Coordinates of C-alpha atoms (C1' of nucleotides) in Angstrom, one line a residue:
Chain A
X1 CA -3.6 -7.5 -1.9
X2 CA -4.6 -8.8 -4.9
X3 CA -7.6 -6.7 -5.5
X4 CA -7.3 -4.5 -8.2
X5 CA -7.8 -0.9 -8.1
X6 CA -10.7 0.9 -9.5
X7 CA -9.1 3.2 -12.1
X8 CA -12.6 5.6 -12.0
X9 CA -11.8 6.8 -8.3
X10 CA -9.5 8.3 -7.1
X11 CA -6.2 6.2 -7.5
X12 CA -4.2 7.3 -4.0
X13 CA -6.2 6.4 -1.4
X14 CA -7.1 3.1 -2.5
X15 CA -3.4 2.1 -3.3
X16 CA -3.4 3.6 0.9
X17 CA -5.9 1.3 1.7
X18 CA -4.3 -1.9 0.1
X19 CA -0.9 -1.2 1.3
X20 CA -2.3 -0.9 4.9
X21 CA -3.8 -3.8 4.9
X22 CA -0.9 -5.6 3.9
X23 CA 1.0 -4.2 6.3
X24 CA -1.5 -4.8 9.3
X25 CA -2.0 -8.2 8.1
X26 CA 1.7 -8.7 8.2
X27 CA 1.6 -10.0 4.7
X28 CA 4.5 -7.0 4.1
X29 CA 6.8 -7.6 7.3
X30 CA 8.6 -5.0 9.2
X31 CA 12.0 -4.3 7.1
X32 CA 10.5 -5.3 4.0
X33 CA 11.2 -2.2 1.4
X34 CA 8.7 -0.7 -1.3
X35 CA 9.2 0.6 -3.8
X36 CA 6.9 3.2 -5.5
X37 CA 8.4 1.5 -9.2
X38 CA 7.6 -1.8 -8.4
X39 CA 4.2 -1.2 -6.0
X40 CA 3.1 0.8 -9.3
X41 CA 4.0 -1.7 -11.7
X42 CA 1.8 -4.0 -9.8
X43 CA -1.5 -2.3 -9.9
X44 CA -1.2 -0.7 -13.0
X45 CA -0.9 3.2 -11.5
X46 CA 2.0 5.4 -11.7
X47 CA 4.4 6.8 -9.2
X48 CA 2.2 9.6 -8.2
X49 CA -0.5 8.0 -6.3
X50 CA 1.9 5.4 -5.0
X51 CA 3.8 8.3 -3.2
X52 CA 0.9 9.7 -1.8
X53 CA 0.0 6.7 -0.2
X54 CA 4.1 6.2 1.0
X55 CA 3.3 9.4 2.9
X56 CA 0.2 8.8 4.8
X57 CA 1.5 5.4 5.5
X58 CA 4.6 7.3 6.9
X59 CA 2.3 9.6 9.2
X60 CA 0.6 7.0 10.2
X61 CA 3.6 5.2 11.9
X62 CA 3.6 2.3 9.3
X63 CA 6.6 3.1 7.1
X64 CA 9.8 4.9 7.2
X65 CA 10.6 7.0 4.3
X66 CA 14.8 8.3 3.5
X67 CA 15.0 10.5 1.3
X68 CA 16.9 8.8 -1.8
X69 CA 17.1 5.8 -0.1
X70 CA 13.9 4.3 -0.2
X71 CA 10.6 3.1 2.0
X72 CA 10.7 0.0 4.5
X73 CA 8.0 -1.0 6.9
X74 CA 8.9 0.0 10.3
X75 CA 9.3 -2.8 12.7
X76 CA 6.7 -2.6 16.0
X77 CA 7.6 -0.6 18.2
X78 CA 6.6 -1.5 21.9
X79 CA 6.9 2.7 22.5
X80 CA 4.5 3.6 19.6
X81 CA 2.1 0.8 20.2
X82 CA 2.0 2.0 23.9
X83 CA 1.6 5.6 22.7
X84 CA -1.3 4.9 20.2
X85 CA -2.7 2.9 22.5
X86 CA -2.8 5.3 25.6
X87 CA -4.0 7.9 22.8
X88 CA -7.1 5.5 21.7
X89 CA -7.8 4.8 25.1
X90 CA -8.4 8.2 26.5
X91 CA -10.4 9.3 23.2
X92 CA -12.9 6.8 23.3
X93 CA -12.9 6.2 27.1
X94 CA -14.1 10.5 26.8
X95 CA -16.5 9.0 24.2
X96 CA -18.0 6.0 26.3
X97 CA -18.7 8.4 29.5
X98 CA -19.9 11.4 27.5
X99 CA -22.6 8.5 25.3
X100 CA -24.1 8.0 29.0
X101 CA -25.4 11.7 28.3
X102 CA -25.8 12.0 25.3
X103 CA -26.1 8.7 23.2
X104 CA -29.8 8.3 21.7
X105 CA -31.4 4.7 22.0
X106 CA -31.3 3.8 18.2
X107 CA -27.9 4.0 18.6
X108 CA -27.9 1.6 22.0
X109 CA -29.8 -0.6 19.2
X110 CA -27.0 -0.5 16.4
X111 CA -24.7 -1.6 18.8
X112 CA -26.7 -4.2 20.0
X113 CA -26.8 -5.2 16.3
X114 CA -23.0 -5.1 15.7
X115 CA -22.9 -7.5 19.0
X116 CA -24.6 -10.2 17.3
X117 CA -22.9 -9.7 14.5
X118 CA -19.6 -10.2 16.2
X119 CA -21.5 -13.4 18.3
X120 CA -22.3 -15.2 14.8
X121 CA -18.7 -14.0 13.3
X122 CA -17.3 -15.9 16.3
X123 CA -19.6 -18.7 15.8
X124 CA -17.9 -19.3 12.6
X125 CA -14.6 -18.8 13.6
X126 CA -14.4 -16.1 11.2
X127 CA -11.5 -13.8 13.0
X128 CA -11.3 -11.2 9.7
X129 CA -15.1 -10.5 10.2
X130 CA -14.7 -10.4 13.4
X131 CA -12.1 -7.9 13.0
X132 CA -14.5 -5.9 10.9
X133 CA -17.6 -5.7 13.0
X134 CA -14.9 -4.8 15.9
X135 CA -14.4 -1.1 13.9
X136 CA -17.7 -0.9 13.3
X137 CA -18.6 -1.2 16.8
X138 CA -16.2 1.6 18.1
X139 CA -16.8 3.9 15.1
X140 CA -20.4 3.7 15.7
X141 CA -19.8 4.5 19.2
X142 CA -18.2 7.7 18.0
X143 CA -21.0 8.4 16.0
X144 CA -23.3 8.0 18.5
X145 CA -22.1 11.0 20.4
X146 CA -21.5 12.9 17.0
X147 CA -17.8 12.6 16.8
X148 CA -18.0 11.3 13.7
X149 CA -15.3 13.9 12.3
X150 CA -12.9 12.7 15.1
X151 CA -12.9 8.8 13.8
X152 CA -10.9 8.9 11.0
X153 CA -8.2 10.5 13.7
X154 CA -8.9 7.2 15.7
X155 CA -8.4 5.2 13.0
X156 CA -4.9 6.9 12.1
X157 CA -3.8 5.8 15.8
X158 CA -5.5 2.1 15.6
X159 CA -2.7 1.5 13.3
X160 CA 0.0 0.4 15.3
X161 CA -2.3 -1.5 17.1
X162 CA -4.2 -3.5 14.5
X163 CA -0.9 -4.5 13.6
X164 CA -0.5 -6.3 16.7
X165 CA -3.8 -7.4 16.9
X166 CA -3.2 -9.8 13.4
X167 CA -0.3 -11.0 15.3
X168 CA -2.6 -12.5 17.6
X169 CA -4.6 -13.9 15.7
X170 CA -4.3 -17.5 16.0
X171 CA -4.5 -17.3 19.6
X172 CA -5.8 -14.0 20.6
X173 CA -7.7 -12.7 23.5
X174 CA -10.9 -15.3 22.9
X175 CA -13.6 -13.3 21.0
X176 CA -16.2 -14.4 23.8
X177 CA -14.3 -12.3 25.8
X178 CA -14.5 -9.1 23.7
X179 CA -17.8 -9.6 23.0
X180 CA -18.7 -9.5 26.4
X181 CA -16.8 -6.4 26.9
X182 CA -18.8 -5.0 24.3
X183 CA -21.9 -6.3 26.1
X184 CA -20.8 -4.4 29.0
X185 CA -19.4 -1.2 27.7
X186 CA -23.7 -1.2 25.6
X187 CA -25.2 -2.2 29.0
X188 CA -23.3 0.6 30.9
X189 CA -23.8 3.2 28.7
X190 CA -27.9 1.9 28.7
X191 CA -27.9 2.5 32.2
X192 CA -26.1 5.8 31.7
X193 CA -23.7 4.9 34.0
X194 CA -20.9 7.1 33.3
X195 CA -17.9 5.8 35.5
X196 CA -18.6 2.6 35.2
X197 CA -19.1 2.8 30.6
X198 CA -15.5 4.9 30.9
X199 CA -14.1 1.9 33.3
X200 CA -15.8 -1.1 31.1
X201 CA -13.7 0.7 28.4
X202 CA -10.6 1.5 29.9
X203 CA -10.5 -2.4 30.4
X204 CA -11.2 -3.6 27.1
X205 CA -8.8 -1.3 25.0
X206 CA -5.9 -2.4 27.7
X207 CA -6.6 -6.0 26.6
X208 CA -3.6 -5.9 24.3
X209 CA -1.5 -4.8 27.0
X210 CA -1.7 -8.5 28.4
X211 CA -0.2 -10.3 25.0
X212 CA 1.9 -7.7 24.1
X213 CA 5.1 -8.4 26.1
X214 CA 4.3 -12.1 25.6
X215 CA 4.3 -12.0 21.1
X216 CA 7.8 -9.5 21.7
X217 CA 9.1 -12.0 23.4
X218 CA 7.6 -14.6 20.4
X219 CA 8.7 -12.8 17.4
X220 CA 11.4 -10.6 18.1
X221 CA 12.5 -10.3 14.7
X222 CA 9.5 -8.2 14.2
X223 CA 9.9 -6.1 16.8
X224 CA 11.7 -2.5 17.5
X225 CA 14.5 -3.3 20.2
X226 CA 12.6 -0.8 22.6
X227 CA 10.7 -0.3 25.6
X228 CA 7.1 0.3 26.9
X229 CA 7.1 3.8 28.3
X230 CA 6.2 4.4 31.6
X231 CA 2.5 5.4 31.6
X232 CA 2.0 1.7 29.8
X233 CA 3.2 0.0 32.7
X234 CA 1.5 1.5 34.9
X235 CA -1.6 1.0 33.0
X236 CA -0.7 -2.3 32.2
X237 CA 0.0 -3.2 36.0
X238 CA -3.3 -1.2 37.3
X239 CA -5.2 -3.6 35.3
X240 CA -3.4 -6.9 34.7
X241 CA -1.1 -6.6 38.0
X242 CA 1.9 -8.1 36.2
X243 CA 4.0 -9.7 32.7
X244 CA 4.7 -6.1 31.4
X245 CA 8.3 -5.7 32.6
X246 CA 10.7 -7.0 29.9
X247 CA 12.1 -9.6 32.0
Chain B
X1 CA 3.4 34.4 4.6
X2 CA 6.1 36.5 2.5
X3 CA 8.7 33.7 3.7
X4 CA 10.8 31.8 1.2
X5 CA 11.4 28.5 1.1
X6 CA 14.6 26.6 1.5
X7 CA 15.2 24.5 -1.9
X8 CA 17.9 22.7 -0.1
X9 CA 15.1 21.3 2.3
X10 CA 12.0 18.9 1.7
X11 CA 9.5 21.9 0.1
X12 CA 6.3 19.8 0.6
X13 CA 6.0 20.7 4.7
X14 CA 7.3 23.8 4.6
X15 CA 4.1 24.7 2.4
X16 CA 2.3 22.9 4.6
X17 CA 3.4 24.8 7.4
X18 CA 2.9 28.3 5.8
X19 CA -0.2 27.1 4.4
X20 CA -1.5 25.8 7.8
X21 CA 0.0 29.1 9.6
X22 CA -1.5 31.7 7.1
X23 CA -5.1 29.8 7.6
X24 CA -4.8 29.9 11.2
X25 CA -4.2 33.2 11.3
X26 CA -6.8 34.3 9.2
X27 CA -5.0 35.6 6.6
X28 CA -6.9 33.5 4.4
X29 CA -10.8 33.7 4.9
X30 CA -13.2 30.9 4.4
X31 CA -14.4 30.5 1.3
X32 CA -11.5 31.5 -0.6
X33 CA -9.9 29.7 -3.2
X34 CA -6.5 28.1 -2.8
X35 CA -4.9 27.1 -6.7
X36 CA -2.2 24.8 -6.9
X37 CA -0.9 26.8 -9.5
X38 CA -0.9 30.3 -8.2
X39 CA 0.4 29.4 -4.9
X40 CA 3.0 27.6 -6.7
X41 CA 4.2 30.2 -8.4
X42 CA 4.2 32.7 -5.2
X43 CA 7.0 30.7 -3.8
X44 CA 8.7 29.5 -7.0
X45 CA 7.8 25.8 -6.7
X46 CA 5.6 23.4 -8.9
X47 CA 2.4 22.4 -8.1
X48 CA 3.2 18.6 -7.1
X49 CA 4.9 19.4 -3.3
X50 CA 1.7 21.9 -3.4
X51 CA -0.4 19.6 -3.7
X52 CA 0.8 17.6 -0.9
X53 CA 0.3 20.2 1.3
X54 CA -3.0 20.7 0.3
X55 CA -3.6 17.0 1.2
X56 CA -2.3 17.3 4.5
X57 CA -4.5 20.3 5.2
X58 CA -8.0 18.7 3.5
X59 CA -6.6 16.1 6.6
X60 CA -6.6 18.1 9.1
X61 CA -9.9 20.0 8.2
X62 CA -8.4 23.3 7.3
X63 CA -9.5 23.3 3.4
X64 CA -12.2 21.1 1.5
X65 CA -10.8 19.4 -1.7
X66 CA -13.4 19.5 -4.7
X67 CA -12.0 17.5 -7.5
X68 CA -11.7 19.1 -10.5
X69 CA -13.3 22.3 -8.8
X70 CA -11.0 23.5 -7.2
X71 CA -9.6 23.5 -3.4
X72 CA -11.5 25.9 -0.6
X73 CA -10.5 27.1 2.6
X74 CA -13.5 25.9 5.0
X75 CA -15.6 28.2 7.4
X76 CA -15.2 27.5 11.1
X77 CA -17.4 24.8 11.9
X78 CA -18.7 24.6 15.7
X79 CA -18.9 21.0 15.5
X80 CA -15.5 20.4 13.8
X81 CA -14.2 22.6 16.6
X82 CA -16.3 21.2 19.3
X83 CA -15.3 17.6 18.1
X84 CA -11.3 18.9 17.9
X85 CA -11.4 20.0 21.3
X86 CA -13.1 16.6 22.9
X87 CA -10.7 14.9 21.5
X88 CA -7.9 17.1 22.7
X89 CA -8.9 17.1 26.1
X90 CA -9.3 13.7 25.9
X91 CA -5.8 13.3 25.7
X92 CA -3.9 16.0 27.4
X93 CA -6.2 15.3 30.5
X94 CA -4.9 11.7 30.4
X95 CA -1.7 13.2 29.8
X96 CA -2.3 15.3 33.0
X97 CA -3.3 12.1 35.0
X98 CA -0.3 10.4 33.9
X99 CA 2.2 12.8 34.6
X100 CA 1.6 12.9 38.1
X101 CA 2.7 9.2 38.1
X102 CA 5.4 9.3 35.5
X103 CA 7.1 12.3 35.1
X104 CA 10.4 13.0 36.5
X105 CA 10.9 16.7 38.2
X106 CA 13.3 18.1 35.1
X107 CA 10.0 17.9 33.1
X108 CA 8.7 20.2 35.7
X109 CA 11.4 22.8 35.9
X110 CA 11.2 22.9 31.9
X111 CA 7.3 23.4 32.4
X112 CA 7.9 26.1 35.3
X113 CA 10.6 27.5 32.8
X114 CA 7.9 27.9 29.9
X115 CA 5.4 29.3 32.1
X116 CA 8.3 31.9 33.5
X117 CA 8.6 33.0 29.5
X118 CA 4.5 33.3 28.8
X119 CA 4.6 35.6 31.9
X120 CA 7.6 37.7 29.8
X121 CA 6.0 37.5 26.8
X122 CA 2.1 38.8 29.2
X123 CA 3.8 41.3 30.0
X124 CA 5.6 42.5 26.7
X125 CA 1.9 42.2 25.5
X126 CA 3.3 39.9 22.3
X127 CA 0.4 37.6 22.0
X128 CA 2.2 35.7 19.3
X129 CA 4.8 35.0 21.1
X130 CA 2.6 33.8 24.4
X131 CA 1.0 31.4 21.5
X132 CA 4.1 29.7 20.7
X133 CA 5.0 29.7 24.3
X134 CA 1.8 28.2 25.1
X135 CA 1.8 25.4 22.5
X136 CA 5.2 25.1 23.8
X137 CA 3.9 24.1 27.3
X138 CA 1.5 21.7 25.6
X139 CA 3.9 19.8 23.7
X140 CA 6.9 19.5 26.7
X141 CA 4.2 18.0 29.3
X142 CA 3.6 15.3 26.6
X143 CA 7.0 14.5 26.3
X144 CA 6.9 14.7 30.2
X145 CA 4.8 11.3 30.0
X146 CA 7.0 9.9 26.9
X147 CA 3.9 10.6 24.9
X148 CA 6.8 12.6 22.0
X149 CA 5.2 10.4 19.8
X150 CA 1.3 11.4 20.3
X151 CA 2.3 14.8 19.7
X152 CA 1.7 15.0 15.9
X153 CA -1.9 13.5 16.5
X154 CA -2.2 16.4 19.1
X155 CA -1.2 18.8 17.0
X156 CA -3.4 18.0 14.0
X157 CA -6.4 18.1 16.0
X158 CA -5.7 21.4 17.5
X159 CA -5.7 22.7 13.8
X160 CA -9.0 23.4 14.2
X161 CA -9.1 25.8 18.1
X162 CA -6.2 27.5 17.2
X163 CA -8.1 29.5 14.0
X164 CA -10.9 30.0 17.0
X165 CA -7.8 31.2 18.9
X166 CA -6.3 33.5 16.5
X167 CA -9.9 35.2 16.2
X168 CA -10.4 36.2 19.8
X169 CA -6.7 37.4 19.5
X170 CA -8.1 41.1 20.5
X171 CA -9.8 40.2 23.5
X172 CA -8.7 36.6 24.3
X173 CA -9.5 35.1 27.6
X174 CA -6.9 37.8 29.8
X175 CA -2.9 35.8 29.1
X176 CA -3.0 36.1 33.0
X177 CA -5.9 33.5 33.6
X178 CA -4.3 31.1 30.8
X179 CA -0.8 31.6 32.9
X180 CA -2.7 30.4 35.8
X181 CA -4.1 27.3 34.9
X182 CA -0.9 26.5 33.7
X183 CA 0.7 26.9 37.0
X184 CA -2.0 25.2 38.9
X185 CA -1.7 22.5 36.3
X186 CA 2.0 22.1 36.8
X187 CA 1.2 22.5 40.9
X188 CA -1.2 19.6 41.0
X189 CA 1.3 17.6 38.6
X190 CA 4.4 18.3 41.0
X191 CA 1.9 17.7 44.2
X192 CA 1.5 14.1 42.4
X193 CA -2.4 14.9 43.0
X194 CA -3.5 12.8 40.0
X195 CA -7.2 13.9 40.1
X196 CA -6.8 17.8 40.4
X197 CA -3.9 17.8 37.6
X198 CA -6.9 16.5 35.4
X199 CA -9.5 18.5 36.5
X200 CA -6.9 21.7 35.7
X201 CA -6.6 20.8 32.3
X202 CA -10.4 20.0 32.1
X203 CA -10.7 23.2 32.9
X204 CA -8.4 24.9 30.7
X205 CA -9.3 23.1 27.7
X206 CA -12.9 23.9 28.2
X207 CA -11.8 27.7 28.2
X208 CA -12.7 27.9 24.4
X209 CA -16.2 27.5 24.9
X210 CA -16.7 30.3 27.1
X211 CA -15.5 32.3 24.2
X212 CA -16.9 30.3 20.9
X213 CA -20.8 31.2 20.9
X214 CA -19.9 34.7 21.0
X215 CA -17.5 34.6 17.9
X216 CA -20.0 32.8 15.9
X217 CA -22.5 35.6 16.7
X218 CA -19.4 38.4 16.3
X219 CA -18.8 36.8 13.0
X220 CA -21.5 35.0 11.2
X221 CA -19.5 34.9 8.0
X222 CA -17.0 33.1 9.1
X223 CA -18.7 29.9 10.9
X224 CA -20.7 27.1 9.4
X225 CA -23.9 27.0 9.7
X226 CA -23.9 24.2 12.2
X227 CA -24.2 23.8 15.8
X228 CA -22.0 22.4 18.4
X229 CA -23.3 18.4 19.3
X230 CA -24.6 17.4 23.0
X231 CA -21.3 16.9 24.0
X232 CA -20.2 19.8 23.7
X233 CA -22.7 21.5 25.5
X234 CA -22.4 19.3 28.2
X235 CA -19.3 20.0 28.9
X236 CA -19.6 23.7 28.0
X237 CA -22.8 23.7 30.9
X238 CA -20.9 21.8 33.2
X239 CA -18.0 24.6 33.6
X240 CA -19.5 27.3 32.9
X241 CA -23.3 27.3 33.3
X242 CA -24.6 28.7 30.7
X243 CA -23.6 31.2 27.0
X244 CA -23.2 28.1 25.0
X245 CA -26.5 27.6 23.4
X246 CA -27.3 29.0 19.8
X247 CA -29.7 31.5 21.6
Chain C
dA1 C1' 44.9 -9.7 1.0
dT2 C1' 43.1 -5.5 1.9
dA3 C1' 41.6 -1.1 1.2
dA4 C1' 40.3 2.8 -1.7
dC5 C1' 37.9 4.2 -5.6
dC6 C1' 34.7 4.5 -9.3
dA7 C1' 30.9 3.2 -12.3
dT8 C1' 26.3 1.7 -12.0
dA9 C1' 21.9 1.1 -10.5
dC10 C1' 18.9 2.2 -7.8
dT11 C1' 16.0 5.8 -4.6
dA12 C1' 12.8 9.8 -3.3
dC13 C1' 11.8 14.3 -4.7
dC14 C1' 10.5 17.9 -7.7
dA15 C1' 9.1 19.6 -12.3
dT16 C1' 6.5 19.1 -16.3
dA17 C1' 3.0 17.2 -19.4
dC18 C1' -1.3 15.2 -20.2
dC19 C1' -6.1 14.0 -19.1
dA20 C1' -10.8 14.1 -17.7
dG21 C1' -14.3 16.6 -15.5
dT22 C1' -16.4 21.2 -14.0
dT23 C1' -17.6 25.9 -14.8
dA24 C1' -19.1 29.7 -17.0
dA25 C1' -19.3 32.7 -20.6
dG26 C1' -20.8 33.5 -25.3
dC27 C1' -23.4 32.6 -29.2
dG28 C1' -27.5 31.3 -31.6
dA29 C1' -32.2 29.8 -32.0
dG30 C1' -36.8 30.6 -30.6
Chain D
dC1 C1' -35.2 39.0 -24.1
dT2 C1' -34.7 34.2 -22.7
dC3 C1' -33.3 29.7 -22.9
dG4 C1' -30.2 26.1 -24.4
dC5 C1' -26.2 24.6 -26.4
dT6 C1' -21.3 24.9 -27.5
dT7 C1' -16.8 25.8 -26.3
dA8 C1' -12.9 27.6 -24.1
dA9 C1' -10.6 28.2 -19.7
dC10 C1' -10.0 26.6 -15.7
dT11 C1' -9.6 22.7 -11.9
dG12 C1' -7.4 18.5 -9.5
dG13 C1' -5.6 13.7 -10.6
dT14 C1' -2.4 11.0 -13.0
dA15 C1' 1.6 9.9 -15.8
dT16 C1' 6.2 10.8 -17.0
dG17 C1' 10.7 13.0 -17.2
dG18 C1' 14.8 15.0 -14.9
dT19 C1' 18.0 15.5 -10.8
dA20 C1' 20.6 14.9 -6.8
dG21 C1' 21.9 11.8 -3.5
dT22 C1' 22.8 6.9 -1.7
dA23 C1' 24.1 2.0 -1.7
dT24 C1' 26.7 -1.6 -4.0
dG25 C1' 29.7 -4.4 -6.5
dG26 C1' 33.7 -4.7 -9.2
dT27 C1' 38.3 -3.1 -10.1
dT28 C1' 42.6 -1.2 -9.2
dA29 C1' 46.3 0.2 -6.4
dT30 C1' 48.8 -0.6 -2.3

DNA sequence: ATAACCATACTACCATACCAGTTAAGCGAG
DNA sequence: CTCGCTTAACTGGTATGGTAGTATGGTTAT
């Protein structure tokens, strides 16, 4: 959060940019208040822009504006997590089958690319580039079957769940195992294998449903004091067959 | 559009709403202007909650933001519209799926109600009204799945079919065959038949296509000059066989 | 000791002022 | 008449000022 901001662009969405990423990262924690005085004081900008970004962080699920009262980062909520992720999961599941008709080769071989990417990220234990070539990998999906103007929607939804996702950091998912889901979601769709692209990535964005009732339970001071609704369980039991229920 | 606003509530949204409503409508045409200033001054506000609005509908694809140019309601794009409504059916077909596991039978007497009130409002011939109904129907089912919160995201995206919607107004698909799918939606949700409640919204999401290729040849002046991507006319070909190429 | 009150210091929201960049019209030179 | 420059009138973006409402801490009355 220490970059500065680049006072020839446009001043709003960069402070958006910075203040999600703080949040995500958890370097702001859920409670913490901001204030558009201080938050401006800090980078040198004034209110304005600073407000702007309060409100798209606000639709985005991050923070919680009252009126007169001030802005605080929302705590995870198990409900919204669940939400976004269900939402994510049946956009780019649609996306996976439909780049089995659709998706041209070169676009097989940018993934492919990102892949190794991701392999020598992991070699190096890097887990922020890791994170990085991860996006890339699913917006470039989306771009492969030209729904490139319904990413940044995506990436509105990913918000609650990149949240979580830094929260697992230290001992996530192992990246081998993402990256071979990757693997198989490319290979499937390079056999234009519909069914089994949507089911390679169906499994892959439920991943987070197997540490998610395990880092509530860890860090429940950063958690809202609510439940998964009921569509997550039953994805989350489809697929993992159990640890979802609260207990 | 001739509504006031209420000072004693937030005035940023409320803009945004009449705004959003008056593009949807077609009261305002691609291609024209929107100032900060002038529309200020319609409603006796300043130009900052204004501007927010303007932001918010730049987001959801409605106008195009050309710094220090000025701000431009955008033609109809096919892909824009084609991309909006993957997306949406995406979702609401998931939210189909699920709701045959998940929701309780109060959801479906509230969905049976809504449908009993687009039948009034059928026969009253009030297509506004049998819009709201419908969105109305939309919105509940999502609840239905304690998917509340994925609403917003819904409704952003569907900025972009309900403009289509509001042009083929005159001679819409018949209100009768929407009413229908609605019911057999709601049938195959109650039967707890998982793969036809899908396939029902499939179906009535992909109704829009039947109708698109002909607006864009009805009214040239309104549309991009773009083209729908593959996906799109996929999916168009695999309902309805044909009437969705340029040609 | 406790409870009610009030002054103060915040907050977000809206209004206003200022700035930099774009556009286009008008004027002058060729 | 045509081309090029200047300039004035816009634009959106940012900064700043004003206002109403909310939390808080200290003081006073009970």
């Amino acid at each position: 959060m220490r970059n500065e901001v680049d006072p020839a662009a446009a001043i709003a969405p960069q402070i958006y940019r910075l203040l999600r990423q703080a949040i995500v990262t958890l370097e702001y924690l859920p409670g913490q208040r901001l204030s558009e005085q201080e938050i401006g004081a800090r980078f040198g900008v004034s209110r304005q822009p600073v407000r702007e970004a309060f409100i798209k962080l606000s639709e985005a699920g991050l923070v919680r504006i009252l009126p007169q009262r001030g802005t605080f980062v929302v705590r995870i909520s198990l409900k919204d997590v669940a939400n976004a992720r269900f939402v994510r999961e049946a956009v780019e599941v649609a996306v996976a089958t439909a780049a089995c008709a659709v998706a041209p080769p070169e676009a097989l071989d940018r993934l492919g690319d990102l892949i190794a990417l991701q392999k020598e990220a992991a070699a190096s234990d890097d887990q922020r580039l890791f994170l990085r070539y991860d996006e890339a990998f699913h917006r470039t999906l989306a771009e492969a079957v030209e729904c490139a103007s319904a990413w940044p929607f995506i990436e509105d939804v990913k918000a609650q769940m990149d949240r979580v996702r830094y929260l697992s950091l230290p001992a996530a998912s192992p990246m081998s195992l993402l990256i071979d889901q990757h693997a198989e979601i490319v290979k499937a769709i390079a056999a234009r294998d519909a069914e089994r692209a949507g089911d390679a990535m169906r499994l892959h964005l439920r991943e987070i449903l197997n540490s998610l009732p395990r880092l509530a339970r860890a860090h429940p001071e950063l958690f809202e004091d609510d439940e998964m609704p009921a569509h997550a369980r039953e994805a989350a039991s489809a697929t993992f067959g159990r640890d979802v229920a609260p207990a």
